[in-house]
Coordinates of C-alpha atoms in Angstrom, one line a residue:
M278 CA -17.6 61.6 49.7
E279 CA -15.7 62.3 46.7
L280 CA -12.3 61.4 48.5
R281 CA -13.9 58.2 49.7
S282 CA -15.1 57.1 46.3
S283 CA -11.7 57.7 44.5
T284 CA -9.9 56.0 47.3
S285 CA -12.2 52.8 46.7
H286 CA -11.9 53.0 42.9
L287 CA -8.1 53.3 43.1
F288 CA -8.3 49.9 45.8
R289 CA -10.3 48.4 43.1
V290 CA -7.8 49.2 40.1
L291 CA -4.9 47.8 42.5
L292 CA -6.7 44.7 43.1
L293 CA -7.3 43.8 39.5
A294 CA -3.6 44.7 38.6
I295 CA -2.4 42.4 41.2
F296 CA -4.7 39.8 39.8
L297 CA -4.1 40.3 36.2
G298 CA -0.5 41.6 36.6
P299 CA 1.1 38.2 35.7
C300 CA -1.0 37.2 32.8
L301 CA -0.4 40.5 31.1
A302 CA 3.4 39.8 31.7
G303 CA 2.8 36.9 29.3
I304 CA 2.9 34.1 31.7
S305 CA -0.3 32.1 32.4
L306 CA 0.0 32.3 36.3
C307 CA -3.4 32.8 36.6
F308 CA -4.0 29.3 35.3
G309 CA -0.8 27.4 36.2
A310 CA 2.2 26.8 34.2
N311 CA 2.6 23.3 32.6
N312 CA 4.0 24.7 29.3
C313 CA 7.7 24.1 28.7
S314 CA 7.9 27.4 26.6
E315 CA 6.5 29.4 29.6
I316 CA 9.4 28.1 31.8
L317 CA 12.3 28.2 29.0
E318 CA 11.3 30.4 26.6
G319 CA 8.9 33.0 28.3
D320 CA 10.4 36.4 28.7
F321 CA 9.5 37.1 32.1
G322 CA 12.9 38.1 33.4
F323 CA 13.8 35.0 35.6
E324 CA 15.9 32.3 35.1
P325 CA 14.3 28.6 34.6
M326 CA 14.7 27.7 38.1
Q327 CA 13.3 31.0 39.4
K328 CA 10.5 30.7 36.8
L329 CA 9.9 27.1 38.1
Q330 CA 9.7 28.3 41.6
K331 CA 7.3 30.9 40.9
F332 CA 5.2 28.6 38.5
C333 CA 5.4 25.8 41.8
K334 CA 4.0 28.2 44.5
N335 CA 1.4 29.1 42.0
V336 CA 0.1 25.7 41.9
S337 CA -0.3 25.7 45.8
P338 CA 1.4 28.0 48.4
K339 CA 2.1 24.9 50.2
N340 CA 4.2 23.2 47.4
H341 CA 8.0 23.3 47.1
L342 CA 10.7 22.3 44.9
E343 CA 12.4 19.0 45.3
L344 CA 16.1 19.3 43.8
D345 CA 18.1 16.4 43.1
Y346 CA 22.0 16.4 41.9
Y347 CA 24.5 14.5 39.9
P348 CA 27.5 13.1 42.0
K349 CA 29.6 16.3 40.8
R350 CA 26.8 18.6 42.3
Q351 CA 25.5 19.4 39.0
I352 CA 21.6 20.1 39.1
E353 CA 19.8 16.7 38.0
S354 CA 16.4 17.4 38.4
A355 CA 14.0 20.1 39.9
I356 CA 10.2 19.0 40.5
C357 CA 7.3 20.9 42.3
A358 CA 5.9 18.9 44.7
S359 CA 3.6 18.5 47.6
D360 CA 3.9 15.9 50.3
R361 CA 6.5 14.4 48.2
T362 CA 4.1 13.8 45.3
P363 CA 4.8 15.5 42.3
D364 CA 2.2 18.5 41.5
G365 CA 3.1 21.3 38.9
P366 CA 6.0 21.6 36.5
Y367 CA 9.4 20.2 36.6
L368 CA 12.9 20.3 35.0
F369 CA 15.4 17.3 34.4
W370 CA 19.1 18.3 33.0
Y371 CA 21.9 16.1 31.8
E372 CA 25.0 15.9 33.4
N373 CA 26.5 18.2 30.6
G374 CA 24.1 21.0 31.7
M375 CA 21.8 20.7 28.7
T376 CA 17.9 20.4 29.3
E377 CA 16.8 16.8 29.4
S378 CA 12.9 17.0 29.9
C379 CA 10.4 19.7 30.8
G380 CA 6.7 19.3 31.6
A381 CA 4.4 19.4 34.6
N382 CA 2.6 16.6 36.7
K383 CA -0.8 16.6 38.3
M384 CA -1.6 14.7 41.4
G385 CA 1.4 12.7 40.5
K386 CA 0.9 11.9 36.8
L387 CA 2.2 13.6 33.8
D388 CA -0.3 16.4 32.6
G389 CA 0.2 18.9 29.8
R390 CA 2.9 19.4 27.2
I391 CA 5.9 17.3 27.9
I392 CA 9.3 17.9 25.7
R393 CA 12.3 15.9 25.9
W394 CA 15.7 16.7 24.5
Y395 CA 18.7 14.4 23.1
A396 CA 21.8 15.4 25.3
N397 CA 23.2 17.4 22.0
G398 CA 20.4 19.4 22.6
V399 CA 18.1 18.7 19.6
K400 CA 14.2 17.9 20.7
R401 CA 13.6 14.5 20.9
D402 CA 9.9 14.5 21.4
D403 CA 7.0 16.5 22.1
V404 CA 3.8 15.1 23.2
I405 CA 0.6 16.4 25.1
W406 CA -0.2 14.3 28.1
V407 CA -3.6 14.4 30.2
L408 CA -3.6 12.5 33.8
G409 CA -0.7 10.0 33.0
Q410 CA -1.5 9.2 29.6
P411 CA -0.6 10.6 26.2
N412 CA -3.7 12.5 24.7
G413 CA -3.0 14.7 22.0
P414 CA -0.6 15.5 19.1
F415 CA 3.2 14.1 19.0
T416 CA 6.1 14.8 17.2
I417 CA 9.3 12.7 17.3
W418 CA 12.6 13.5 16.1
N419 CA 16.1 11.7 15.6
E420 CA 19.3 13.0 17.1
N421 CA 20.0 15.1 13.9
G422 CA 16.4 16.9 14.0
A423 CA 14.7 15.0 11.3
V424 CA 11.2 14.0 11.9
L425 CA 10.8 10.3 12.6
D426 CA 6.9 10.1 13.3
R427 CA 4.3 12.6 14.0
G428 CA 0.4 12.1 14.7
E429 CA -2.0 12.1 17.7
Y430 CA -2.6 10.0 20.8
R431 CA -6.0 9.6 22.2
N432 CA -6.6 7.8 25.5
G433 CA -3.1 6.9 25.4
L434 CA -3.3 5.1 21.9
P435 CA -1.9 6.4 18.7
L436 CA -4.2 7.3 16.1
Y437 CA -3.7 6.5 12.4
A438 CA -4.6 9.1 9.7
V439 CA -7.8 8.7 7.6
S440 CA -6.8 7.6 4.2
K441 CA -3.4 6.8 5.2
W442 CA -1.4 4.6 2.6
A443 CA 1.9 2.7 3.4
Y444 CA 4.1 0.9 1.1
S445 CA 7.0 -1.5 1.3
V446 CA 9.3 -3.2 -1.5
S447 CA 11.6 -6.1 -0.5
L448 CA 14.1 -8.3 -2.2
G449 CA 15.0 -11.6 -0.7
V450 CA 17.0 -14.6 -1.3
S451 CA 14.9 -17.8 -0.8
S452 CA 15.8 -21.5 -0.4
G453 CA 13.3 -23.8 -0.9
T454 CA 12.2 -27.8 -1.6
Y455 CA 9.2 -28.9 -3.3
T456 CA 8.3 -32.3 -4.0
E457 CA 5.2 -34.0 -5.7
A458 CA 5.0 -37.7 -6.5
E459 CA 8.4 -38.8 -8.1
H460 CA 9.3 -34.9 -8.7
R461 CA 11.6 -32.9 -6.4
Y462 CA 12.7 -29.6 -7.2
D463 CA 15.4 -27.8 -4.8
S464 CA 16.4 -24.1 -5.5
I465 CA 17.8 -20.7 -4.3
S466 CA 16.0 -18.0 -5.9
L467 CA 15.8 -14.1 -6.0
V468 CA 12.2 -13.0 -4.9
P469 CA 10.8 -9.4 -4.9
K470 CA 8.0 -8.7 -2.9
I471 CA 5.6 -5.5 -3.1
T472 CA 3.3 -4.6 -0.2
L473 CA 0.3 -1.9 0.1
N474 CA -1.5 -0.9 3.2
F475 CA -4.6 1.2 3.5
R476 CA -6.3 2.4 6.4
P477 CA -9.5 4.4 5.5
F478 CA -10.8 4.5 9.0
Q479 CA -9.6 4.1 12.6
K480 CA -10.4 0.5 13.0
I481 CA -9.9 -1.0 9.7
D482 CA -6.8 -1.9 7.9
F483 CA -6.6 -3.4 4.4
S484 CA -3.5 -4.8 2.9
A485 CA -2.1 -6.8 -0.4
N486 CA 0.9 -8.1 -1.6
V487 CA 2.5 -10.0 -4.3
F488 CA 5.7 -11.9 -4.8
G489 CA 7.5 -14.3 -7.1
T490 CA 10.4 -15.7 -8.2
V491 CA 12.6 -13.7 -10.9
H492 CA 15.7 -15.5 -11.0
A493 CA 17.1 -18.9 -9.6
F494 CA 20.6 -18.7 -8.5
S495 CA 21.0 -22.7 -8.4
R496 CA 18.4 -25.3 -8.9
R497 CA 18.1 -28.9 -9.0
A498 CA 15.1 -31.1 -10.5
Q499 CA 14.5 -34.6 -10.7
P500 CA 13.8 -36.6 -12.6
Q501 CA 14.4 -33.9 -15.3
E502 CA 17.4 -32.1 -14.9
N503 CA 16.5 -29.1 -17.4
T504 CA 13.2 -28.3 -15.3
T505 CA 12.8 -24.9 -14.2
V506 CA 10.2 -23.4 -11.9
K507 CA 8.7 -19.8 -10.8
F508 CA 6.7 -19.5 -7.5
Y509 CA 4.4 -16.7 -7.1
G510 CA 1.5 -15.4 -4.7
L511 CA -1.1 -12.8 -4.3
N512 CA -2.6 -11.7 -0.8
F513 CA -5.4 -9.7 -0.1
R514 CA -6.5 -9.2 3.6
A515 CA -8.7 -7.1 5.9
G516 CA -8.5 -6.4 9.8
T517 CA -8.9 -4.6 12.9
P518 CA -6.7 -3.9 15.8
F519 CA -7.2 -6.5 18.5
W520 CA -5.1 -4.9 21.1
R521 CA -3.0 -1.6 21.0
T522 CA -0.7 0.5 23.4
P523 CA 1.6 3.3 22.3
S524 CA 4.3 0.7 21.8
L525 CA 2.2 -2.5 20.7
R526 CA -0.2 -3.0 17.9
V527 CA -1.9 -6.6 17.6
L528 CA -3.9 -6.9 14.1
L529 CA -6.4 -9.6 13.4
S530 CA -6.7 -10.0 9.8
A531 CA -8.5 -12.3 7.4
G532 CA -8.4 -12.8 3.5
I533 CA -7.9 -14.7 0.3
Y534 CA -4.5 -15.9 -0.7
F535 CA -3.6 -17.2 -4.5
S536 CA -0.5 -19.2 -5.2
G537 CA 1.0 -21.4 -7.8
M538 CA 3.9 -22.5 -10.1
Q539 CA 5.1 -22.1 -13.5
V540 CA 6.9 -25.3 -14.6
T541 CA 8.5 -26.2 -17.8
G542 CA 6.3 -28.2 -19.7
N543 CA 3.6 -28.4 -17.0
Q544 CA 5.3 -31.6 -15.7
F545 CA 4.3 -31.1 -12.2
G546 CA 2.9 -28.1 -9.8
Y547 CA -0.2 -26.6 -8.6
K548 CA -2.5 -23.5 -8.6
T549 CA -4.5 -22.9 -5.7
A550 CA -6.9 -20.0 -3.9
L551 CA -6.6 -20.3 -0.1
A552 CA -8.9 -18.5 2.6
Q553 CA -6.5 -17.3 5.4
V554 CA -6.5 -16.2 8.8
Y555 CA -3.4 -13.7 9.7
P556 CA -2.6 -12.3 13.2
S557 CA 0.3 -9.8 13.2
V558 CA 2.1 -7.7 15.9
D559 CA 4.2 -4.4 15.8
Y560 CA 6.2 -3.4 18.7
R561 CA 8.4 -0.4 19.0
L562 CA 11.4 -1.1 21.1
N563 CA 12.4 2.8 21.0
Q564 CA 12.1 5.6 18.7
K565 CA 14.1 4.1 16.0
L566 CA 13.7 0.3 16.4
G567 CA 11.0 -1.9 16.2
F568 CA 10.0 -5.5 15.6
S569 CA 7.1 -7.2 13.5
G570 CA 5.8 -10.6 13.5
Y571 CA 3.0 -12.3 11.6
F572 CA 1.7 -15.9 11.5
K573 CA -0.6 -17.2 8.5
F574 CA -3.0 -20.3 8.5
A575 CA -4.5 -20.9 5.0
P576 CA -6.4 -24.2 4.9
L577 CA -7.3 -26.0 1.8
M578 CA -11.1 -26.0 0.4
R579 CA -11.5 -28.3 -2.2
G580 CA -15.0 -29.5 -2.1
S581 CA -14.5 -30.0 1.6
F582 CA -12.6 -28.5 4.6
D583 CA -9.7 -30.3 5.6
L584 CA -7.1 -28.4 8.1
S585 CA -4.6 -31.0 7.5
K586 CA -4.2 -29.7 3.8
N587 CA -2.8 -26.2 4.5
E588 CA -0.3 -23.6 3.9
T589 CA 1.6 -22.0 7.0
A590 CA 4.0 -19.0 7.1
L591 CA 5.7 -17.2 9.9
G592 CA 7.4 -14.2 9.5
L593 CA 9.7 -11.9 11.7
S594 CA 11.2 -8.5 10.8
L595 CA 13.5 -5.7 12.4
N596 CA 12.5 -2.3 11.5
R597 CA 14.8 0.9 11.6
S598 CA 13.2 4.3 11.3
I599 CA 15.4 6.8 9.2
K600 CA 12.6 9.5 9.0
E601 CA 9.2 10.3 9.1
Q602 CA 7.2 7.3 8.1
H603 CA 10.4 5.8 6.1
K604 CA 11.9 2.4 7.4
L605 CA 14.6 0.1 6.7
I606 CA 13.6 -3.6 7.1
L607 CA 15.4 -6.9 7.6
S608 CA 13.1 -9.9 7.3
L609 CA 13.0 -13.7 7.9
D610 CA 9.9 -15.6 6.2
L611 CA 9.5 -19.4 6.8
S612 CA 6.4 -21.1 5.1
Q613 CA 5.3 -24.5 4.4
L614 CA 2.8 -26.3 2.1
K615 CA 0.8 -29.5 2.6
T616 CA -2.0 -30.5 0.0
T617 CA -2.7 -32.8 -2.9
T618 CA -3.5 -32.8 -6.1
S619 CA -7.0 -33.4 -7.8
A620 CA -5.7 -36.9 -8.4
E621 CA -4.9 -37.0 -4.5
I622 CA -1.2 -36.8 -5.4
R623 CA 0.7 -35.6 -2.2
I624 CA 2.3 -32.2 -2.3
S625 CA 4.6 -30.6 0.0
S626 CA 6.8 -27.4 -0.2
R627 CA 9.1 -25.7 2.4
Q628 CA 10.5 -22.1 2.1
M629 CA 12.7 -19.8 3.7
T630 CA 13.5 -16.4 2.6
L631 CA 15.8 -13.8 4.1
G632 CA 15.1 -10.2 2.8
V633 CA 15.9 -6.6 3.2
G634 CA 13.3 -4.0 2.4
Y635 CA 12.3 -0.3 2.5
A636 CA 8.9 0.9 3.6
F637 CA 7.3 4.6 3.3

């Protein structure tokens, strides 16, 4: 009886050791491996390919590694698959032998921690995926290892941090024409602009900007040649995202727009407050480059609501990330004003501004 009991006890210990051994070795074989660090960095005594093969079989005994090679027979990829469907860990390599990406699939969809590298070995991005879409923390680096962006995805959409402030400053050269009755003013001027964005909640976006003429490189006024003019404007807007994907964000905003002119001797000019509708688009082309655009429509409200009297504006910009939350901006803005004075004198103005800016 004692011998049988000892044998039974030893058998149970052996079964427990066989089951727990891999886990105690530091690799999560009991639960499947979809962590790049387990394949590339785990101290398990195997080369990455051997680890990959072991993890692949752990997902399912029927799984196998599918291998692809470059024309010169260097290994290009090793993917764990079942019936030609990716299911389990994978590795991709550059032609120079450096690791390109590492992660896992689940039923043909990316699932788990996915890491990619540049060809020089610097980490490119680190993102958590769940069944084919990013869903968790992410970090993005440039080729020199500096952080370009970090945050979190939820159900495939990037989340913006609570109480997130963003600022931008720009300096533009503006060319424009203003007419009012017999008065005409043409100028090329230097126009700075300061913009503030505040996102207190996930679906609320507040912004404000102020701009104004600080110097006229050239000007021509009729009929009084010695006339000087300075334009200024102040915007307040609130909006909410209408459409978002990991690379695209469409924002619908509305607010109030104050604008006016300072003219020598008050010979002409205007001051007005307008309601405005302001849809905007942000699109990330890749980790470094992005495009932004907006359209503004601000109808004049002076006693009555007249859509024909308005100010419209259109803007496009190219954004280049240089480090986390810091961007260089090249912008083009076009605007047009059509309205009348209180005496029903027609006013029209057209402006084109080319600017450079810095956002942080």
